[in-house]
Amino acid sequence: MSSKTSEEIFQHLQNIVDFGKNVMKEFLGENYVHCGEVVQLPLDFVKQLCLKIQCERPESRCDKDLDTLSGYALCLPNLARLQTYHFAEHRPILCVEIKPKCGFIPFSSDVTHEMKHKVCRYCMHQHLKVATGKWKQISKYCPLDLYSGNKQRMYFALKSLLQEAQNNLKIFKNGELIYGCKDARSPVADWSELAHHLKPFFFPSNGLASGPHCTRAVIRELVRVITRVLLSGSDKGRAGALRSGPGLWGPPVCEASPFSRSLRCQGKNTPERSGLPKGCLLYKTLQVQMLDLLDIEGLYPLYRRVERYLEEFPEERKTLQIDGPYDEAFYQRLLDLSTEDDGTVAFALTKVQQYRVAMTAKDCSIMIALSPCLQDASSDQRPIVPSSRSRFAFSVSVLDLDLKPYESIPHQYKLDGKIVNYYLKTVHAKDATVMSARFKESEDCTLVLHKV
Ligand SMILES: O=P(O)(O)O[C@@H]1[C@@H](OP(=O)(O)O)[C@H](OP(=O)(O)O)[C@H](O)[C@H](OP(=O)(O)O)[C@H]1OP(=O)(O)O
Ligand SMILES: Nc1ncnc2c1ncn2[C@@H]1O[C@H](COP(=O)(O)OP(=O)(O)OP(=O)(O)O)[C@@H](O)[C@H]1O
């Protein structure tokens, strides 16, 4: 960043805003996307702010310097608050942030490792992350369970996130982080402490005793409410324009997910594919993720084609809109889902841009803000989600929607190979006893099959 001029930084930030407005709002619907605006700040203020927040930043992020020189910044609403009100709310507020990651298994015929058609990237990547020390233990969370639309699978996925939050789950109370870890050294999850924070929200006037029973009841309510919110939504958006044709789905379950393994153990059938309602944010996010039609293995040669063209005609970078502008024309080209390669740079470029958009959707987060409403208060047409002892006004927003850079494609290609090779070498090659370490705690097998 520091090598860029102020003008370039302004343009970069404006591109982020335009991408939100012209692409993500179109796909995901306007209620979910808050693009923010580029603002100018006094340099003195930026420097002081930078010093003040330095100690709060996770160590793993500190290699990224904050820009204190250009005077430009992106101003976003506080998404840990309700977005349905245009003025500050003074009621207590909970916010659950989920980074769901990629919710489908690649369907592309360019995939060379059979394992990639069976086990999702998140579950494979877990092993590499633990081996490299990013996290201490493998999570039972599998994105395919969350995106399944099946309440039991979603319930299992959310509980797994609560057990092993990694960077996929954070909970804020009145804007303050109360749950979720910063890095591998963070202390283990404490559900009773979390339940202590949440009890007034879910059991406001009830003298529910503390202890394990109370903890379980509170966590159950939280998971139910989040599941309901995730399945809600009638917000328009044009993700439907991306609906893939038959056969372009991939398997509905990941073989490494403890949920699907437990079903198989019990001789039950594989669940049906996505039962997500079409209006909900998860469904739309998944559709955008599926713009990755060819998988990185099919995409990389096309990236190389664009690269060769740019080496010959570097001045064309602008015309190809590699670094923006992300305007209506850019958006329209994303809607071309053909996979017939006619050998042109135009075809390669469209797939490259679709891949970048898909990667963005695979790495974004969902913010769910919940604020208790009084039992007799009218909903004033705001969405409301009931729990067994209270009701919440809620809003759902998406965070981190800046388009992934063109330059990250070679890195993605190498990382993909590393993830799969590591998984094949260390996990799959060993016998099932190693694989099943995470399934030995069979309480989850029975637990999830209760009606929720
Ligand atoms: O590649 P992945 O799947 O590990 O995703 C990266 C994330 O790691 P995760 O797997 O979520 O722990 C990674 O998350 P952390 O910074 O490790 O919390 C970033 O979001 C990274 O994006 P960027 O390069 O900073 O724009 C992400 O990189 P991109 O692949 O989205 O560029
Ligand atoms: N608009 C927002 N409202 C509420 N919380 C936010 C908002 N933006 C970011 N956050 C919080 O800050 C965290 C980090 O945000 P984000 O990943 O966008 O930062 P980043 O710019 O990528 O960070 P870094 O520069 O360290 O890589 C999010 O996971 C979320 O908890």
Short mmCIF file of C-alpha atoms and ligand atoms in Angstrom, two decimals:
data_model
loop_
_atom_site.label_atom_id
_atom_site.label_comp_id
_atom_site.label_asym_id
_atom_site.label_seq_id
_atom_site.Cartn_x
_atom_site.Cartn_y
_atom_site.Cartn_z
CA MET A 1 0.00 0.00 0.00
CA SER A 2 2.70 2.48 1.07
CA SER A 3 4.23 2.52 -2.43
CA LYS A 4 0.96 3.83 -3.86
CA THR A 5 0.16 7.50 -4.33
CA SER A 6 -2.76 9.07 -2.48
CA GLU A 7 -4.66 9.22 -5.75
CA GLU A 8 -4.15 5.47 -6.29
CA ILE A 9 -5.30 4.70 -2.78
CA PHE A 10 -8.40 6.82 -3.27
CA GLN A 11 -9.12 4.91 -6.49
CA HIS A 12 -8.57 1.56 -4.77
CA LEU A 13 -11.04 2.44 -2.02
CA GLN A 14 -13.54 3.83 -4.52
CA ASN A 15 -13.26 0.53 -6.42
CA ILE A 16 -14.18 -1.35 -3.23
CA VAL A 17 -17.28 0.83 -2.85
CA ASP A 18 -18.21 0.43 -6.53
CA PHE A 19 -17.75 -3.32 -6.38
CA GLY A 20 -20.14 -3.45 -3.43
CA LYS A 21 -22.67 -1.24 -5.21
CA ASN A 22 -22.54 -2.62 -8.75
CA VAL A 23 -21.81 -6.27 -8.11
CA MET A 24 -22.46 -7.52 -4.58
CA LYS A 25 -25.62 -5.50 -4.00
CA GLU A 26 -26.93 -6.85 -7.30
CA PHE A 27 -26.16 -10.45 -6.40
CA LEU A 28 -26.95 -10.48 -2.71
CA GLY A 29 -29.66 -7.85 -2.43
CA GLU A 30 -29.46 -4.37 -1.07
CA ASN A 31 -30.52 -5.01 2.48
CA TYR A 32 -27.55 -7.25 3.08
CA VAL A 33 -24.79 -5.15 1.54
CA HIS A 34 -23.47 -1.92 3.04
CA CYS A 35 -20.91 -0.46 0.71
CA GLY A 36 -19.80 2.49 2.81
CA GLU A 37 -18.07 5.52 1.34
CA VAL A 38 -14.59 6.88 0.89
CA VAL A 39 -13.84 9.65 3.35
CA GLN A 40 -10.93 12.01 3.90
CA LEU A 41 -9.46 12.20 7.39
CA PRO A 42 -6.90 14.55 8.96
CA LEU A 43 -3.52 12.78 9.01
CA ASP A 44 -3.04 13.58 12.68
CA PHE A 45 -6.24 11.82 13.56
CA VAL A 46 -5.27 8.74 11.52
CA LYS A 47 -1.86 8.53 13.22
CA GLN A 48 -3.34 8.76 16.70
CA LEU A 49 -6.02 6.22 15.85
CA CYS A 50 -3.41 3.85 14.52
CA LEU A 51 -1.38 4.06 17.76
CA LYS A 52 -4.48 3.62 19.86
CA ILE A 53 -5.73 0.46 18.17
CA GLN A 54 -2.36 -1.20 17.62
CA CYS A 55 -2.54 -3.18 20.87
CA GLU A 56 -6.03 -4.44 19.98
CA ARG A 57 -5.02 -5.91 16.61
CA PRO A 58 -4.47 -9.67 16.47
CA GLU A 59 -0.77 -10.42 16.16
CA SER A 60 -1.29 -12.40 12.98
CA ARG A 61 -2.69 -9.27 11.27
CA CYS A 62 0.06 -6.91 12.35
CA ASP A 63 2.18 -7.62 9.29
CA LYS A 64 -0.36 -5.48 7.41
CA ASP A 65 0.38 -1.79 7.97
CA LEU A 66 -2.45 0.65 8.33
CA ASP A 67 -2.33 3.42 5.76
CA THR A 68 -1.54 6.61 7.68
CA LEU A 69 -0.23 8.60 4.74
CA SER A 70 -2.95 9.02 2.13
CA GLY A 71 -5.59 10.52 4.40
CA TYR A 72 -8.26 8.39 2.73
CA ALA A 73 -10.30 5.72 4.47
CA LEU A 74 -13.36 3.59 3.92
CA CYS A 75 -16.21 4.51 6.24
CA LEU A 76 -18.61 1.63 6.95
CA PRO A 77 -21.60 1.45 9.27
CA ASN A 78 -21.10 -0.49 12.47
CA LEU A 79 -22.52 -3.83 11.38
CA ALA A 80 -22.52 -5.13 14.94
CA ARG A 81 -25.60 -2.93 15.37
CA LEU A 82 -29.04 -3.31 13.81
CA GLN A 83 -29.07 -2.00 10.25
CA THR A 84 -32.84 -1.64 10.10
CA TYR A 85 -32.77 1.57 12.15
CA HIS A 86 -31.20 4.70 10.82
CA PHE A 87 -30.43 6.06 14.25
CA ALA A 88 -28.41 4.62 17.10
CA GLU A 89 -30.30 2.09 19.20
CA HIS A 90 -29.93 2.15 22.91
CA ARG A 91 -31.28 -1.28 23.51
CA PRO A 92 -28.79 -4.06 24.30
CA ILE A 93 -27.53 -5.80 21.23
CA LEU A 94 -25.94 -9.11 20.37
CA CYS A 95 -24.06 -9.69 17.17
CA VAL A 96 -22.98 -13.06 15.82
CA GLU A 97 -20.36 -12.94 13.09
CA ILE A 98 -19.95 -16.08 10.98
CA LYS A 99 -17.36 -16.63 8.29
CA PRO A 100 -18.97 -19.65 6.62
CA LYS A 101 -16.33 -20.26 3.88
CA CYS A 102 -16.96 -22.34 0.75
CA GLY A 103 -20.28 -24.21 0.87
CA PHE A 104 -19.94 -26.56 -2.10
CA ILE A 105 -17.73 -29.31 -3.42
CA PRO A 106 -16.24 -28.55 -6.85
CA PHE A 107 -18.17 -30.01 -9.75
CA SER A 108 -15.58 -29.11 -12.39
CA SER A 109 -14.21 -31.88 -14.59
CA ASP A 110 -10.83 -30.11 -14.44
CA VAL A 111 -10.34 -31.34 -10.89
CA THR A 112 -7.52 -33.88 -10.91
CA HIS A 113 -7.70 -35.28 -7.38
CA GLU A 114 -10.77 -37.45 -6.84
CA MET A 115 -10.66 -36.48 -3.16
CA LYS A 116 -11.70 -32.92 -4.09
CA HIS A 117 -15.03 -34.33 -5.30
CA LYS A 118 -15.61 -35.96 -1.92
CA VAL A 119 -14.19 -33.77 0.83
CA CYS A 120 -14.71 -30.01 0.92
CA ARG A 121 -11.84 -27.54 0.93
CA TYR A 122 -12.54 -26.30 4.44
CA CYS A 123 -12.36 -29.79 5.95
CA MET A 124 -9.17 -30.62 4.06
CA HIS A 125 -7.61 -27.26 4.90
CA GLN A 126 -8.24 -27.86 8.62
CA HIS A 127 -5.48 -30.48 8.67
CA LEU A 128 -2.93 -28.18 7.09
CA LYS A 129 -3.92 -25.34 9.41
CA VAL A 130 -3.41 -27.49 12.50
CA ALA A 131 -0.11 -28.83 11.14
CA THR A 132 1.18 -25.30 10.55
CA GLY A 133 0.06 -24.14 13.99
CA LYS A 134 -2.66 -21.73 12.82
CA TRP A 135 -5.14 -23.54 15.06
CA LYS A 136 -4.78 -26.11 17.82
CA GLN A 137 -7.38 -28.62 16.78
CA ILE A 138 -9.53 -29.74 13.91
CA SER A 139 -13.01 -28.30 13.89
CA LYS A 140 -16.12 -30.42 13.39
CA TYR A 141 -17.66 -27.57 11.44
CA CYS A 142 -18.27 -28.28 7.78
CA PRO A 143 -19.63 -25.46 5.59
CA LEU A 144 -21.76 -27.92 3.62
CA ASP A 145 -23.73 -28.63 6.77
CA LEU A 146 -24.39 -24.94 7.37
CA TYR A 147 -25.40 -24.37 3.74
CA SER A 148 -27.57 -27.49 3.66
CA GLY A 149 -30.77 -25.75 4.74
CA ASN A 150 -31.44 -28.84 6.84
CA LYS A 151 -32.10 -27.69 10.40
CA GLN A 152 -30.35 -30.60 12.05
CA ARG A 153 -27.25 -30.19 9.94
CA MET A 154 -27.25 -26.44 10.49
CA TYR A 155 -27.68 -26.96 14.20
CA PHE A 156 -24.71 -29.31 14.19
CA ALA A 157 -22.62 -26.85 12.16
CA LEU A 158 -23.37 -23.96 14.51
CA LYS A 159 -22.66 -26.03 17.60
CA SER A 160 -19.38 -27.08 16.04
CA LEU A 161 -18.51 -23.43 15.45
CA LEU A 162 -19.29 -22.71 19.08
CA GLN A 163 -16.99 -25.54 20.15
CA GLU A 164 -14.09 -24.49 17.95
CA ALA A 165 -14.64 -20.93 16.77
CA GLN A 166 -11.28 -20.36 15.03
CA ASN A 167 -11.79 -17.33 12.78
CA ASN A 168 -15.24 -18.51 11.73
CA LEU A 169 -17.29 -17.29 14.66
CA LYS A 170 -17.31 -14.24 16.91
CA ILE A 171 -19.98 -12.96 19.26
CA PHE A 172 -20.26 -9.34 20.34
CA LYS A 173 -22.38 -7.90 23.11
CA ASN A 174 -23.03 -4.18 22.75
CA GLY A 175 -20.15 -4.04 20.29
CA GLU A 176 -17.68 -5.79 22.57
CA LEU A 177 -16.20 -9.17 21.66
CA ILE A 178 -17.42 -11.73 24.21
CA TYR A 179 -16.71 -14.96 22.34
CA GLY A 180 -14.36 -16.10 19.60
CA CYS A 181 -10.65 -16.45 19.48
CA LYS A 182 -8.00 -14.25 18.02
CA ASP A 183 -5.36 -16.89 17.33
CA ALA A 184 -4.23 -20.40 18.22
CA ARG A 185 -3.12 -19.25 21.67
CA SER A 186 -6.53 -17.95 22.68
CA PRO A 187 -8.04 -19.69 25.68
CA VAL A 188 -10.48 -22.53 25.08
CA ALA A 189 -14.13 -21.77 24.61
CA ASP A 190 -16.01 -21.28 27.84
CA TRP A 191 -19.70 -22.00 27.26
CA SER A 192 -20.75 -21.22 30.80
CA GLU A 193 -19.25 -17.75 30.54
CA LEU A 194 -20.94 -17.28 27.18
CA ALA A 195 -24.26 -18.45 28.63
CA HIS A 196 -23.83 -15.98 31.48
CA HIS A 197 -23.62 -13.15 28.90
CA LEU A 198 -26.52 -14.48 26.84
CA LYS A 199 -28.97 -15.43 29.58
CA PRO A 200 -30.54 -11.96 29.96
CA PHE A 201 -31.21 -11.94 26.21
CA PHE A 202 -32.84 -15.34 25.97
CA PHE A 203 -34.38 -15.75 29.42
CA PRO A 204 -35.04 -12.13 30.40
CA SER A 205 -37.45 -12.45 33.28
CA ASN A 206 -36.84 -16.01 34.19
CA GLY A 207 -34.95 -17.21 37.18
CA LEU A 208 -33.40 -20.10 35.28
CA ALA A 209 -30.80 -21.55 37.58
CA SER A 210 -27.20 -21.40 36.50
CA GLY A 211 -25.12 -24.55 35.92
CA PRO A 212 -24.80 -26.96 33.00
CA HIS A 213 -28.55 -27.21 32.43
CA CYS A 214 -28.85 -23.45 32.07
CA THR A 215 -25.79 -23.31 29.83
CA ARG A 216 -27.23 -25.94 27.51
CA ALA A 217 -30.62 -24.21 27.39
CA VAL A 218 -29.10 -20.84 26.53
CA ILE A 219 -26.79 -22.24 23.85
CA ARG A 220 -29.70 -24.18 22.35
CA GLU A 221 -31.76 -20.99 22.13
CA LEU A 222 -28.89 -19.13 20.51
CA VAL A 223 -28.38 -21.84 17.90
CA ARG A 224 -32.10 -22.00 17.12
CA VAL A 225 -32.39 -18.26 16.71
CA ILE A 226 -29.34 -18.07 14.46
CA THR A 227 -30.62 -20.95 12.34
CA ARG A 228 -33.99 -19.21 11.93
CA VAL A 229 -32.36 -15.94 10.99
CA LEU A 230 -30.08 -17.64 8.48
CA LEU A 231 -33.07 -19.30 6.83
CA SER A 232 -35.07 -16.08 6.72
CA GLY A 233 -35.20 -13.44 4.05
CA SER A 234 -37.16 -12.41 1.07
CA ASP A 235 -34.70 -9.76 0.04
CA LYS A 236 -34.48 -9.51 -3.74
CA GLY A 237 -31.14 -9.78 -5.45
CA ARG A 238 -30.06 -11.21 -8.73
CA ALA A 239 -28.17 -14.25 -7.51
CA GLY A 240 -30.98 -16.22 -9.19
CA ALA A 241 -29.48 -15.09 -12.50
CA LEU A 242 -26.55 -17.30 -11.58
CA ARG A 243 -28.55 -20.43 -10.97
CA SER A 244 -26.49 -23.28 -12.22
CA GLY A 245 -27.86 -25.89 -14.58
CA PRO A 246 -28.43 -29.53 -13.71
CA GLY A 247 -25.28 -31.37 -12.82
CA LEU A 248 -23.51 -28.19 -11.74
CA TRP A 249 -23.87 -28.77 -8.05
CA GLY A 250 -21.38 -31.31 -6.77
CA PRO A 251 -22.23 -33.72 -3.97
CA PRO A 252 -24.56 -32.41 -1.24
CA VAL A 253 -22.38 -33.65 1.61
CA CYS A 254 -18.73 -33.69 2.47
CA GLU A 255 -17.40 -37.09 3.39
CA ALA A 256 -15.27 -35.63 6.16
CA SER A 257 -18.19 -33.99 7.93
CA PRO A 258 -18.89 -35.78 11.22
CA PHE A 259 -22.59 -35.30 10.56
CA SER A 260 -22.65 -37.16 7.26
CA ARG A 261 -20.30 -39.81 8.62
CA SER A 262 -22.62 -40.42 11.53
CA LEU A 263 -25.52 -40.82 9.11
CA ARG A 264 -23.53 -43.30 7.09
CA CYS A 265 -22.55 -45.18 10.27
CA GLN A 266 -26.24 -45.58 10.95
CA GLY A 267 -26.92 -46.74 7.39
CA LYS A 268 -29.01 -43.64 6.65
CA ASN A 269 -29.25 -42.12 3.20
CA THR A 270 -27.30 -39.10 2.08
CA PRO A 271 -29.45 -36.04 2.70
CA GLU A 272 -30.97 -34.13 -0.18
CA ARG A 273 -29.04 -31.20 -1.63
CA SER A 274 -29.62 -27.57 -0.76
CA GLY A 275 -32.88 -26.97 0.96
CA LEU A 276 -32.02 -23.31 1.49
CA PRO A 277 -34.86 -20.89 0.80
CA LYS A 278 -33.97 -18.86 -2.29
CA GLY A 279 -34.37 -15.49 -0.56
CA CYS A 280 -31.90 -16.15 2.24
CA LEU A 281 -28.41 -14.76 2.32
CA LEU A 282 -26.74 -18.18 2.55
CA TYR A 283 -28.43 -19.29 -0.67
CA LYS A 284 -27.36 -16.15 -2.49
CA THR A 285 -23.83 -16.31 -1.16
CA LEU A 286 -23.57 -19.91 -2.32
CA GLN A 287 -24.73 -18.95 -5.81
CA VAL A 288 -22.00 -16.32 -6.00
CA GLN A 289 -19.39 -18.78 -4.70
CA MET A 290 -20.41 -21.12 -7.50
CA LEU A 291 -19.17 -18.60 -10.03
CA ASP A 292 -16.04 -20.63 -9.50
CA LEU A 293 -17.20 -22.94 -12.26
CA LEU A 294 -13.88 -24.47 -13.22
CA ASP A 295 -12.13 -24.82 -9.89
CA ILE A 296 -8.66 -23.32 -9.52
CA GLU A 297 -7.29 -26.24 -11.54
CA GLY A 298 -9.37 -25.31 -14.58
CA LEU A 299 -8.96 -21.61 -13.97
CA TYR A 300 -5.19 -21.42 -13.64
CA PRO A 301 -4.42 -22.11 -17.34
CA LEU A 302 -6.92 -19.37 -18.24
CA TYR A 303 -5.19 -16.99 -15.84
CA ARG A 304 -1.92 -17.85 -17.62
CA ARG A 305 -3.57 -17.01 -20.95
CA VAL A 306 -4.56 -13.56 -19.65
CA GLU A 307 -1.05 -13.13 -18.22
CA ARG A 308 0.61 -13.94 -21.55
CA TYR A 309 -1.66 -11.44 -23.26
CA LEU A 310 -0.82 -8.76 -20.69
CA GLU A 311 2.90 -9.43 -21.03
CA GLU A 312 2.55 -8.67 -24.71
CA PHE A 313 0.09 -5.78 -24.33
CA PRO A 314 0.56 -4.34 -20.82
CA GLU A 315 -1.42 -1.22 -21.70
CA GLU A 316 -4.51 -3.43 -22.12
CA ARG A 317 -4.75 -4.03 -18.36
CA LYS A 318 -7.01 -1.03 -18.07
CA THR A 319 -9.33 -2.06 -20.91
CA LEU A 320 -9.64 -5.53 -19.41
CA GLN A 321 -10.79 -3.90 -16.13
CA ILE A 322 -8.41 -6.01 -14.09
CA ASP A 323 -8.21 -3.32 -11.40
CA GLY A 324 -11.61 -1.80 -12.02
CA PRO A 325 -13.70 0.10 -12.65
CA TYR A 326 -16.22 -2.40 -11.30
CA ASP A 327 -19.16 -0.96 -13.13
CA GLU A 328 -22.38 -2.22 -14.71
CA ALA A 329 -20.48 -3.64 -17.72
CA PHE A 330 -18.17 -5.57 -15.38
CA TYR A 331 -21.23 -6.97 -13.61
CA GLN A 332 -22.99 -7.96 -16.85
CA ARG A 333 -20.00 -10.01 -18.01
CA LEU A 334 -20.13 -12.01 -14.78
CA LEU A 335 -23.50 -13.42 -15.79
CA ASP A 336 -22.04 -15.45 -18.65
CA LEU A 337 -21.87 -18.96 -17.20
CA SER A 338 -20.66 -20.73 -20.33
CA THR A 339 -17.77 -23.12 -19.87
CA GLU A 340 -17.10 -23.74 -23.59
CA ASP A 341 -13.56 -22.47 -24.09
CA ASP A 342 -13.27 -20.85 -27.52
CA GLY A 343 -9.58 -20.18 -26.90
CA THR A 344 -10.01 -16.40 -26.62
CA VAL A 345 -8.62 -13.98 -24.06
CA ALA A 346 -12.18 -12.73 -23.58
CA PHE A 347 -13.33 -16.16 -22.37
CA ALA A 348 -10.31 -16.51 -20.09
CA LEU A 349 -10.85 -13.05 -18.66
CA THR A 350 -14.52 -13.67 -17.87
CA LYS A 351 -13.64 -16.87 -15.98
CA VAL A 352 -10.83 -15.10 -14.11
CA GLN A 353 -13.13 -12.27 -13.02
CA GLN A 354 -15.86 -14.74 -12.00
CA TYR A 355 -13.32 -16.66 -9.98
CA ARG A 356 -12.23 -13.51 -8.13
CA VAL A 357 -15.85 -12.70 -7.28
CA ALA A 358 -16.46 -16.29 -6.15
CA MET A 359 -13.36 -16.18 -3.92
CA THR A 360 -14.65 -12.99 -2.36
CA ALA A 361 -17.94 -14.69 -1.53
CA LYS A 362 -16.03 -17.66 -0.10
CA ASP A 363 -14.18 -15.42 2.33
CA CYS A 364 -16.86 -12.94 3.43
CA SER A 365 -18.55 -12.88 6.83
CA ILE A 366 -22.18 -12.65 7.85
CA MET A 367 -23.10 -10.33 10.69
CA ILE A 368 -26.34 -11.12 12.51
CA ALA A 369 -27.43 -8.37 14.88
CA LEU A 370 -30.13 -9.22 17.43
CA SER A 371 -31.86 -6.83 19.76
CA PRO A 372 -34.57 -7.96 22.19
CA CYS A 373 -37.95 -6.33 21.66
CA LEU A 374 -40.50 -5.83 24.34
CA GLN A 375 -43.21 -8.50 24.23
CA ASP A 376 -45.96 -6.01 23.42
CA ALA A 377 -43.97 -3.75 21.11
CA SER A 378 -45.24 -3.64 17.54
CA SER A 379 -42.68 -4.82 15.08
CA ASP A 380 -42.96 -1.59 13.00
CA GLN A 381 -42.39 -3.91 10.05
CA ARG A 382 -38.91 -4.80 11.13
CA PRO A 383 -38.02 -8.47 10.90
CA ILE A 384 -38.55 -10.28 14.17
CA VAL A 385 -37.30 -13.69 15.24
CA PRO A 386 -38.93 -15.43 18.19
CA SER A 387 -37.11 -17.56 20.71
CA SER A 388 -38.96 -19.56 23.33
CA ARG A 389 -38.90 -16.81 25.99
CA SER A 390 -38.21 -13.64 24.01
CA ARG A 391 -38.31 -11.97 20.61
CA PHE A 392 -35.59 -10.19 18.71
CA ALA A 393 -35.49 -7.53 16.05
CA PHE A 394 -32.67 -8.55 13.77
CA SER A 395 -30.64 -7.56 10.76
CA VAL A 396 -28.28 -9.53 8.57
CA SER A 397 -25.34 -7.94 6.74
CA VAL A 398 -22.30 -9.09 4.81
CA LEU A 399 -18.81 -7.98 5.69
CA ASP A 400 -15.53 -8.03 3.82
CA LEU A 401 -16.66 -7.69 0.26
CA ASP A 402 -13.54 -6.31 -1.38
CA LEU A 403 -12.78 -8.12 -4.59
CA LYS A 404 -9.87 -10.56 -4.29
CA PRO A 405 -6.88 -9.38 -6.32
CA TYR A 406 -6.01 -10.81 -9.69
CA GLU A 407 -2.47 -11.33 -8.39
CA SER A 408 -3.63 -13.80 -5.74
CA ILE A 409 -4.51 -16.47 -8.33
CA PRO A 410 -1.05 -18.16 -8.49
CA HIS A 411 -1.08 -18.27 -4.68
CA GLN A 412 -4.52 -19.90 -4.74
CA TYR A 413 -3.27 -22.47 -7.21
CA LYS A 414 -0.26 -23.40 -5.06
CA LEU A 415 -2.27 -23.43 -1.85
CA ASP A 416 -4.88 -25.72 -3.38
CA GLY A 417 -2.20 -28.26 -4.29
CA LYS A 418 -0.69 -28.02 -0.83
CA ILE A 419 -4.03 -28.55 0.92
CA VAL A 420 -4.97 -31.58 -1.13
CA ASN A 421 -1.53 -33.18 -1.06
CA TYR A 422 -1.24 -32.72 2.67
CA TYR A 423 -4.68 -34.21 3.19
CA LEU A 424 -3.96 -37.19 0.94
CA LYS A 425 -0.56 -37.79 2.46
CA THR A 426 -1.35 -37.50 6.13
CA VAL A 427 -5.03 -38.11 6.60
CA HIS A 428 -6.43 -40.21 3.86
CA ALA A 429 -3.38 -42.44 3.59
CA LYS A 430 -3.68 -43.44 7.21
CA ASP A 431 -6.37 -45.86 8.17
CA ALA A 432 -9.82 -44.83 9.31
CA THR A 433 -8.84 -44.77 12.94
CA VAL A 434 -6.91 -41.58 12.41
CA MET A 435 -9.75 -40.02 10.46
CA SER A 436 -12.26 -40.92 13.04
CA ALA A 437 -10.55 -39.19 15.95
CA ARG A 438 -13.11 -36.43 15.60
CA PHE A 439 -16.01 -38.88 15.50
CA LYS A 440 -15.05 -40.88 18.55
CA GLU A 441 -16.98 -38.44 20.67
CA SER A 442 -20.11 -40.12 19.44
CA GLU A 443 -22.40 -37.93 21.55
CA ASP A 444 -22.67 -35.68 18.52
CA CYS A 445 -23.97 -38.53 16.39
CA THR A 446 -26.96 -39.04 18.62
CA LEU A 447 -27.38 -35.44 19.65
CA VAL A 448 -27.92 -34.10 16.16
CA LEU A 449 -30.56 -36.60 15.30
CA HIS A 450 -32.97 -35.25 17.85
CA LYS A 451 -35.68 -33.06 16.41
CA VAL A 452 -34.77 -29.35 16.61
O1 LIG B 1 -7.34 -19.09 1.39
P1 LIG B 1 -8.08 -19.29 2.67
O2 LIG B 1 -9.30 -20.11 2.49
O3 LIG B 1 -7.19 -19.78 3.75
O4 LIG B 1 -8.65 -17.87 3.15
C1 LIG B 1 -7.85 -16.83 3.72
C2 LIG B 1 -8.33 -16.63 5.13
O5 LIG B 1 -7.97 -17.76 5.89
P2 LIG B 1 -9.03 -18.79 6.51
O6 LIG B 1 -8.96 -20.01 5.66
O7 LIG B 1 -10.37 -18.14 6.49
O8 LIG B 1 -8.52 -19.07 7.89
C3 LIG B 1 -7.65 -15.43 5.77
O9 LIG B 1 -8.22 -15.27 7.06
P3 LIG B 1 -7.30 -14.84 8.31
O10 LIG B 1 -6.70 -13.52 7.89
O11 LIG B 1 -6.28 -15.89 8.46
O12 LIG B 1 -8.25 -14.72 9.46
C4 LIG B 1 -7.90 -14.15 4.96
O13 LIG B 1 -9.28 -13.85 4.99
C5 LIG B 1 -7.44 -14.35 3.52
O14 LIG B 1 -7.87 -13.24 2.76
P4 LIG B 1 -6.85 -12.08 2.36
O15 LIG B 1 -5.73 -12.76 1.64
O16 LIG B 1 -6.46 -11.44 3.66
O17 LIG B 1 -7.68 -11.19 1.48
C6 LIG B 1 -8.07 -15.59 2.90
O18 LIG B 1 -7.43 -15.79 1.65
P5 LIG B 1 -8.19 -15.86 0.27
O19 LIG B 1 -7.99 -17.23 -0.21
O20 LIG B 1 -9.63 -15.56 0.47
O21 LIG B 1 -7.51 -14.84 -0.56
N1 LIG B 2 -18.29 -2.42 9.53
C1 LIG B 2 -18.01 -3.21 10.55
N2 LIG B 2 -18.85 -3.30 11.58
C2 LIG B 2 -18.58 -4.09 12.65
N3 LIG B 2 -17.47 -4.84 12.77
C3 LIG B 2 -16.58 -4.80 11.77
C4 LIG B 2 -16.79 -3.98 10.61
N4 LIG B 2 -15.73 -4.15 9.80
C5 LIG B 2 -14.91 -5.02 10.40
N5 LIG B 2 -15.41 -5.42 11.59
C6 LIG B 2 -14.79 -6.37 12.54
O1 LIG B 2 -13.39 -6.36 12.32
C7 LIG B 2 -12.92 -7.66 11.89
C8 LIG B 2 -11.82 -7.50 10.84
O2 LIG B 2 -12.39 -6.91 9.70
P1 LIG B 2 -11.79 -7.09 8.25
O3 LIG B 2 -11.46 -8.54 8.04
O4 LIG B 2 -12.66 -6.39 7.29
O5 LIG B 2 -10.47 -6.28 8.44
P2 LIG B 2 -9.24 -6.22 7.51
O6 LIG B 2 -9.17 -4.85 7.00
O7 LIG B 2 -9.25 -7.36 6.55
O8 LIG B 2 -8.16 -6.44 8.64
P3 LIG B 2 -6.62 -6.50 8.44
O9 LIG B 2 -6.22 -5.20 7.87
O10 LIG B 2 -6.12 -6.74 9.82
O11 LIG B 2 -6.42 -7.65 7.50
C9 LIG B 2 -14.15 -8.36 11.37
O12 LIG B 2 -14.01 -9.76 11.47
C10 LIG B 2 -15.25 -7.80 12.26
O13 LIG B 2 -15.27 -8.51 13.50
#
